[in-house]
Coordinates of C-alpha atoms in Angstrom, one line a residue:
X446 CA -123.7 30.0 132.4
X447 CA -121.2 28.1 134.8
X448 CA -118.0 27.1 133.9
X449 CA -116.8 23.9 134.8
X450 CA -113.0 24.5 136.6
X451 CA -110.6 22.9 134.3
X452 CA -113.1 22.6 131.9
X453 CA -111.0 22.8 127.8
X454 CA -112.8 24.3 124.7
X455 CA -111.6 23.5 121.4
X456 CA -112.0 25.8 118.7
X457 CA -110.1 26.8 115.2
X458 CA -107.8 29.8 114.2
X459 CA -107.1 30.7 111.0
X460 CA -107.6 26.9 110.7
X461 CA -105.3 25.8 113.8
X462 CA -107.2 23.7 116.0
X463 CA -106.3 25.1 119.6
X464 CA -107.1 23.7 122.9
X465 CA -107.8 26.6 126.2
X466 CA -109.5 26.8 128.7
X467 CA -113.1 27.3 128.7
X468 CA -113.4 31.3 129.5
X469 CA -110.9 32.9 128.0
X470 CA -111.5 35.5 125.0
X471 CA -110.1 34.4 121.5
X472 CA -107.2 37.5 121.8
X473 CA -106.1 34.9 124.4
X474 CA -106.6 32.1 122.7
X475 CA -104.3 33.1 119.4
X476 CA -101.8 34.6 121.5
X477 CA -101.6 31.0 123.3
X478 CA -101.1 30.0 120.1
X479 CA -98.8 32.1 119.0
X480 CA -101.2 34.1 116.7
X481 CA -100.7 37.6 116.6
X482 CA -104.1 40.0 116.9
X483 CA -103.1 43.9 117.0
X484 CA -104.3 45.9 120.0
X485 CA -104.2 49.5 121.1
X486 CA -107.2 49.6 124.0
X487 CA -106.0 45.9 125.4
X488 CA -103.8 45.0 128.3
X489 CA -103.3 41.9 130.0
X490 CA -103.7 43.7 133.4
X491 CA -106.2 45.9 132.8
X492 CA -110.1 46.3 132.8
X493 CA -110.9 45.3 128.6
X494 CA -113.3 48.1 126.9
X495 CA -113.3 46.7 123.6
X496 CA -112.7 50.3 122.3
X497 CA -110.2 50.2 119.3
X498 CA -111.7 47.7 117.5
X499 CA -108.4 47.2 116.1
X500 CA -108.7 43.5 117.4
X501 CA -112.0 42.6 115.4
X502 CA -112.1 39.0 113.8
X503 CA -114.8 37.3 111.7
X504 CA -116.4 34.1 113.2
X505 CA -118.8 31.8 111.3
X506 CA -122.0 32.5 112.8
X507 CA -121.6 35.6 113.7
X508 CA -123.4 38.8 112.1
X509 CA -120.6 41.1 112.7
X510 CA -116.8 41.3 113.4
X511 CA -116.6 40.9 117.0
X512 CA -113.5 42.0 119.1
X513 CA -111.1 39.6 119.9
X514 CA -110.3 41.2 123.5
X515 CA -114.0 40.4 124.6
X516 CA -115.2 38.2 123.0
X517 CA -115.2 34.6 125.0
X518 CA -114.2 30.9 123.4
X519 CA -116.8 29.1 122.6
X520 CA -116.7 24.9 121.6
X521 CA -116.4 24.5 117.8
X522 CA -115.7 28.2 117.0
X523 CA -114.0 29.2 113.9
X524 CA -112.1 32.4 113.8
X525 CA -110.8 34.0 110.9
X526 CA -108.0 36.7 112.1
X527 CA -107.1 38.2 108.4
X528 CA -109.9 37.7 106.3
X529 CA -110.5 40.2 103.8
X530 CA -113.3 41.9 106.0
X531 CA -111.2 41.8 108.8
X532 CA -108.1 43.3 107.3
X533 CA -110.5 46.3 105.5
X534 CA -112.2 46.8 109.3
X535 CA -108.9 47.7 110.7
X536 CA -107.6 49.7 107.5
X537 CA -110.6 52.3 108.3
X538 CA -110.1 52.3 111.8
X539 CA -106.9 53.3 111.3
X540 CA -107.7 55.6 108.6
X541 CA -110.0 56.9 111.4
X542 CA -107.4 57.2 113.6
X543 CA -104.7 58.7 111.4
X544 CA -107.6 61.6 110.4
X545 CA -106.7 63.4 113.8
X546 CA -103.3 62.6 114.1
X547 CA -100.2 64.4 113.7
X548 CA -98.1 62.5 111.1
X549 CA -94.6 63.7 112.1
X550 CA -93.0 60.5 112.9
X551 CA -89.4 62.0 111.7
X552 CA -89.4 63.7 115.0
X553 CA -91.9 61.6 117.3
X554 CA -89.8 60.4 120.2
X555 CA -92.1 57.1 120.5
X556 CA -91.1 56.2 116.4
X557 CA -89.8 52.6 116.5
X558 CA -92.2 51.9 119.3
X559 CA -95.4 53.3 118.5
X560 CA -98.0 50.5 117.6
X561 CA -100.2 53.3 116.0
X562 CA -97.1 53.4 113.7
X563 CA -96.8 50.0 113.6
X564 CA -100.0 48.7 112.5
X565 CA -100.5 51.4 110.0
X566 CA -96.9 50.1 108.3
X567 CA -98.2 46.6 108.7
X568 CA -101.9 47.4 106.7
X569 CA -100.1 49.7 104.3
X570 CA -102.2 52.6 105.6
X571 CA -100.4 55.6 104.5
X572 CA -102.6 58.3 105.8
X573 CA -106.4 59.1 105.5
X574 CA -109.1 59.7 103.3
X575 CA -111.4 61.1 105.8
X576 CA -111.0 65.2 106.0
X577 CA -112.2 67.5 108.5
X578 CA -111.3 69.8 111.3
X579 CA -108.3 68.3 113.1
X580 CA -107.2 69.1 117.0
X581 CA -104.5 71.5 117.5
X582 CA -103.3 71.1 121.5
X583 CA -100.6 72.6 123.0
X584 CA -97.9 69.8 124.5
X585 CA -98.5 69.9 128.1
X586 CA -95.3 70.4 129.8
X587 CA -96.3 71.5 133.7
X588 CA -94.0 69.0 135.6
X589 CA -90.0 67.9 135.1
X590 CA -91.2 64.0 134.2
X591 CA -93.9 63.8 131.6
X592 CA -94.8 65.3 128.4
X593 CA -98.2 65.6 127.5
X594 CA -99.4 66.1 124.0
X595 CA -103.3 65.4 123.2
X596 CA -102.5 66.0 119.5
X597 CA -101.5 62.0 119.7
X598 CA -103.3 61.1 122.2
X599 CA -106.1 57.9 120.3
X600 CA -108.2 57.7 123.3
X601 CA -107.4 54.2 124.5
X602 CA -107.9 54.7 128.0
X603 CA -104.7 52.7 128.9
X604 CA -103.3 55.2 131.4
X605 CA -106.7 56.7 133.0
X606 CA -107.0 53.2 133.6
X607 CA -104.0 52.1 135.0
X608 CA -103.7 55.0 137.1
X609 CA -107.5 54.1 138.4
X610 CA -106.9 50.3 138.5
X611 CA -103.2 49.5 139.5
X612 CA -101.8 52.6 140.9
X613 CA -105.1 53.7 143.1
X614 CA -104.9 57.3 142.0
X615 CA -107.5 57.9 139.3
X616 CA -105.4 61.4 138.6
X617 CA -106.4 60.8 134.5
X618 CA -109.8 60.9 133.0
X619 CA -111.8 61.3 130.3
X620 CA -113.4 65.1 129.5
X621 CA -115.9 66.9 127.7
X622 CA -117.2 64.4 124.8
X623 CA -117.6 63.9 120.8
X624 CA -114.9 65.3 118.8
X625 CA -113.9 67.5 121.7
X626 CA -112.6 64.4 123.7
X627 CA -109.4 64.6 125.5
X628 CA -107.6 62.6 128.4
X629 CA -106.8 65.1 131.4
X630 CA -106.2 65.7 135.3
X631 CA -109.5 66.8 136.9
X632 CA -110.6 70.4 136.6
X633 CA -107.5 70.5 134.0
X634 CA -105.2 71.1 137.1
X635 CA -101.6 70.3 136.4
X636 CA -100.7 67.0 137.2
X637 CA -99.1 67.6 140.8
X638 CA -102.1 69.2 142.2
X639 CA -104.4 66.2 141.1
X640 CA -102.5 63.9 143.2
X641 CA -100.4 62.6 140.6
X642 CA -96.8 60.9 142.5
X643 CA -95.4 60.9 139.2
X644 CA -94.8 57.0 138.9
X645 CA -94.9 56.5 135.4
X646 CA -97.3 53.9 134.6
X647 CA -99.6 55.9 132.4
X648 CA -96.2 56.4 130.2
X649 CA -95.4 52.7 130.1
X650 CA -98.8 51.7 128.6
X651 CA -99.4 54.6 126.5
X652 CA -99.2 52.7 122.8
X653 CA -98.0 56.2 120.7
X654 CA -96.5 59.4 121.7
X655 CA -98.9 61.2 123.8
X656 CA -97.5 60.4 126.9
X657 CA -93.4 60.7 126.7
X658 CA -90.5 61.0 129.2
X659 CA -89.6 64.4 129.5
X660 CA -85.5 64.2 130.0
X661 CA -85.5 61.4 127.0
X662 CA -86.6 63.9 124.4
X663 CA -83.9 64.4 121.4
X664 CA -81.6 61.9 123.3
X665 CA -82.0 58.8 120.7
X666 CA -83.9 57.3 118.5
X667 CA -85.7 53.8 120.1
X668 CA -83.5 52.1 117.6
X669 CA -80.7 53.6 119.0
X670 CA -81.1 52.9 122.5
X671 CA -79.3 48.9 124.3
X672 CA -81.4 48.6 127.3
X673 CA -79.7 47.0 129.7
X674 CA -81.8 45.2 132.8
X675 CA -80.9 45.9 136.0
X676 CA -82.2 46.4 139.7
X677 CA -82.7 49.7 141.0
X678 CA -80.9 50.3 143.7
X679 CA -83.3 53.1 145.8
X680 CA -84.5 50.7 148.3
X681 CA -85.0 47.3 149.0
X682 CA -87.6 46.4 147.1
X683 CA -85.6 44.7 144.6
X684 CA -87.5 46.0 140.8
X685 CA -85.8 45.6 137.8
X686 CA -85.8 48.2 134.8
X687 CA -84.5 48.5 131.6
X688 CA -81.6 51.1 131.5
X689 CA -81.4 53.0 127.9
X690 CA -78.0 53.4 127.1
X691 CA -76.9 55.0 124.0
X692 CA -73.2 55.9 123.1
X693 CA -72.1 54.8 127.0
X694 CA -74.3 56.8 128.8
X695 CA -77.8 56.2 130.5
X696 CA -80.7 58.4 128.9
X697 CA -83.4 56.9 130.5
X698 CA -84.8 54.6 132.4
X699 CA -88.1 52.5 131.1
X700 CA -89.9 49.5 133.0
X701 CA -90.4 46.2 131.7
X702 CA -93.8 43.8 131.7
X703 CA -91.4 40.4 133.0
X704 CA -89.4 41.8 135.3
X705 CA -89.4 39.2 138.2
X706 CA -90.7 41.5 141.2
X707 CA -92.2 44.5 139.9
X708 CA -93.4 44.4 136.3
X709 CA -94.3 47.4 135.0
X710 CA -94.6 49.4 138.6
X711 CA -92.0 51.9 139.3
X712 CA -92.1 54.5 141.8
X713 CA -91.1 58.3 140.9
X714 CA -87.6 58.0 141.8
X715 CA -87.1 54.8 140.4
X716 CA -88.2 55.2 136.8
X717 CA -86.6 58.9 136.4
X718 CA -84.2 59.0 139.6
X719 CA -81.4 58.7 137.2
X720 CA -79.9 62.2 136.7
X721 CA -76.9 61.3 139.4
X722 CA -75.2 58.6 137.4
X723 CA -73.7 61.4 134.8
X724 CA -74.0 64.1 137.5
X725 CA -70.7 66.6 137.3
X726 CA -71.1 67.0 141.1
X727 CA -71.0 63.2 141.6
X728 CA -67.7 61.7 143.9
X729 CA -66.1 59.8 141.4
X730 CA -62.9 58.7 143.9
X731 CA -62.3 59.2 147.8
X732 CA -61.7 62.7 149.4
X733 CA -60.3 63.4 152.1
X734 CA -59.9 66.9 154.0
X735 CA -56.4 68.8 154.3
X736 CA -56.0 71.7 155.8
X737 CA -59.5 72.7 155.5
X738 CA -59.8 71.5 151.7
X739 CA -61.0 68.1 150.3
X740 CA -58.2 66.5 148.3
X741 CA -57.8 63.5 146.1
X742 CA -56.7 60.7 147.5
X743 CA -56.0 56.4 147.5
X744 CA -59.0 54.0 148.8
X745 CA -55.9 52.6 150.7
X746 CA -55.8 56.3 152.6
X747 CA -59.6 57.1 152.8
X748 CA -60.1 54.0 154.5
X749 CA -57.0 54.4 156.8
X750 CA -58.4 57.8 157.7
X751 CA -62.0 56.7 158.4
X752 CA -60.4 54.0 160.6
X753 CA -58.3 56.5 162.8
X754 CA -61.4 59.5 162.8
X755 CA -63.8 56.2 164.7
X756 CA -61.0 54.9 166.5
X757 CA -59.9 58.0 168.4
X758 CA -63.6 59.1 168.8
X759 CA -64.5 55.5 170.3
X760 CA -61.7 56.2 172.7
X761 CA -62.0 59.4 173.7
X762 CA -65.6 59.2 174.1
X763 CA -66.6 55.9 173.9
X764 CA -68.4 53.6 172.0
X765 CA -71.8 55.3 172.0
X766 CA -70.5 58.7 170.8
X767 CA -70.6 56.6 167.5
X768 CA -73.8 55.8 164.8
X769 CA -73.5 54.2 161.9
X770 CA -76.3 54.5 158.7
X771 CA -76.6 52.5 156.2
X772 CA -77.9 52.5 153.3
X773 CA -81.1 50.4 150.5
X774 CA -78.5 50.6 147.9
X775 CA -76.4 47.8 149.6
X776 CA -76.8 44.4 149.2
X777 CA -78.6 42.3 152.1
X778 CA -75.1 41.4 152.3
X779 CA -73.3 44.1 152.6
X780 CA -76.1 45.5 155.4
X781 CA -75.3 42.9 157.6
X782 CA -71.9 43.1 157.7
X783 CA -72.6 46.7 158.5
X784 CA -74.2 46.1 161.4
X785 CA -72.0 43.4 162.4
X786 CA -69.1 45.9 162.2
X787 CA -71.1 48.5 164.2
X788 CA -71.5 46.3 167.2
X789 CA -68.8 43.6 167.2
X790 CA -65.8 46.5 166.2
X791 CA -67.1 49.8 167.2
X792 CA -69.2 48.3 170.1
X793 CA -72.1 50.0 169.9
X794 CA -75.9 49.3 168.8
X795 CA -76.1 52.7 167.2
X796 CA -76.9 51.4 163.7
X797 CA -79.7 52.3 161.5
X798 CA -81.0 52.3 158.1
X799 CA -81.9 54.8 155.2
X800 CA -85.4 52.9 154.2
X801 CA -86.8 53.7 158.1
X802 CA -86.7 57.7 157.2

């Protein structure tokens, strides 16, 4: 069927007439409208597999409970998103769910922002009624970033897919089948040797604790933690994160779906770069060196003392004994007057950059 551009459907949610374009799916549709559908398998920016369920609604017409992530508008449509069938569908499937998963939220380090968690609290799903053999993984710990454990793991998909689909990597996929099902690096190699670069992404969609920054563990509780936006300051690029901050001091660093430039997307150093801010060996004033020892000093000194050091190497062996380097974690500002000192002051077109090495 073509779609007329611009073309509107009209349709009715829980009994809101709603106006959208013709094309998108009804999970579009009520979140336009401000109608909330729970998701685990969905994401705006991601390939839709329709593999929860979690999202089902009832539509008149309709022989089944179709999910709302793929199913499209359609003119005159009349969705139901907590009829009683509805709200028993997703009750099983997360009964389902909950069968094969660990229920040790005291000490999850994703409780607060676990949707598994979430939802079940919402649909007063306590635990399961199905019984059987349950999975009993080791947490996967083979790299200083990311913490692994399949025990949690729901089988959304989320990060093989955003690995394969944003990032370009495919690292994560799906292995051996049925109840045996888990998400892994191929051949089960640790998560270096598959080409993993360790930028975080599968760990910002992941909806419960399978996938958890390693440094974070037993810092805070989610509901502990003030994040604090800011731009990382590792390049040029200009991404924003969330800082978390708990009792003054930085525990982690996690990305955010508006920030401006980069989402989401963060690069290795980055998302868990962050170890230097409470570092012990980090300069925390100037220092200068005194008879063979660095000491303490004024900024009024240190800068008197850088001064003199160029100025008597300038003359004593001219301007192009000297090279200045500056730095991505200066402003554009700050980068320009560096180079404008380097070749107005010192005289010299020696200047170069961090970013270029």
């Amino acid at each position: 069927m073509v779609v007329e551009a611009g073309a509107q459907v009209r349709l009715s949610i829980n009994g809101q007439e709603i106006v959208v374009p013709a094309g998108a799916t009804v999970l579009e549709a009520a979140q336009a409208a401000g109608i909330d559908i729970p998701t685990l398998c969905y994401d705006p920016e991601l390939s839709r597999p329709g593999a929860c369920r979690l999202c089902v609604v009832e539509i008149e017409g309709f022989r089944n409970l179709p999910a709302a992530c793929v199913t499209q508008v359609a003119e005159g449509m009349k969705v139901d998103t907590e009829s009683e069938a509805v709200v028993e569908a997703r009750k099983v499937n997360l009964e389902l769910l909950l069968a094969n998963h660990p229920l040790d939220c005291l000490t999850c380090e994703k409780a607060g922002e676990c949707k598994l968690q979430e939802y079940a609290y919402r649909y007063g799903v306590r635990g399961s009624t199905f019984t059987g053999e349950r999975h009993h993984y080791d947490p996967i710990e083979d790299n200083p970033f990311i913490v692994r454990d399949n025990n949690k793991c729901i089988l959304c998909g989320k990060c093989i897919r955003v690995c394969e689909e944003v990032q370009g990597r495919a690292v994560l996929g799906f292995a051996y089948r049925g109840f045996a099902t888990q998400v892994l690096p191929a051949m089960e190699l640790p998560m270096e040797e598959a080409g993993c670069v360790f930028c975080g992404s599968c760990v910002s969609v992941c909806p419960v604790g399978a996938l958890t920054e390693r440094d974070m563990r037993g810092q805070g509780r989610r509901w502990e933690v003030n994040k604090v936006r800011t731009v990382c300051t590792y390049c040029g690029t200009g991404c924003s994160f969330d800082l978390n901050v708990k009792d003054g001091r930085v525990i982690g660093i996690t990305s955010a779906a508006d920030a401006e430039v980069n989402g989401r997307a963060l690069c290795a150093k980055g998302r868990f770069g962050y170890r230097f801010i409470h570092h012990p060996d980090r300069l925390t004033q100037p220092l200068v060196r005194k008879n063979g020892e660095l000491v303490p000093v004024s900024w009024e000194e240190a800068l008197q003392c850088a001064a003199q050091g160029l100025a008597r190497v300038r003359d004593s062996y001219g301007s192009d004994a000297l090279a200045v380097l500056s730095s991505a974690r200066c402003t554009n500002e700050e980068n320009y007057l560096v180079q404008k000192f380097t070749r107005a002051v010192l005289g010299t077109n020696n200047v170069d950059h961090c970013a270029r090495l």
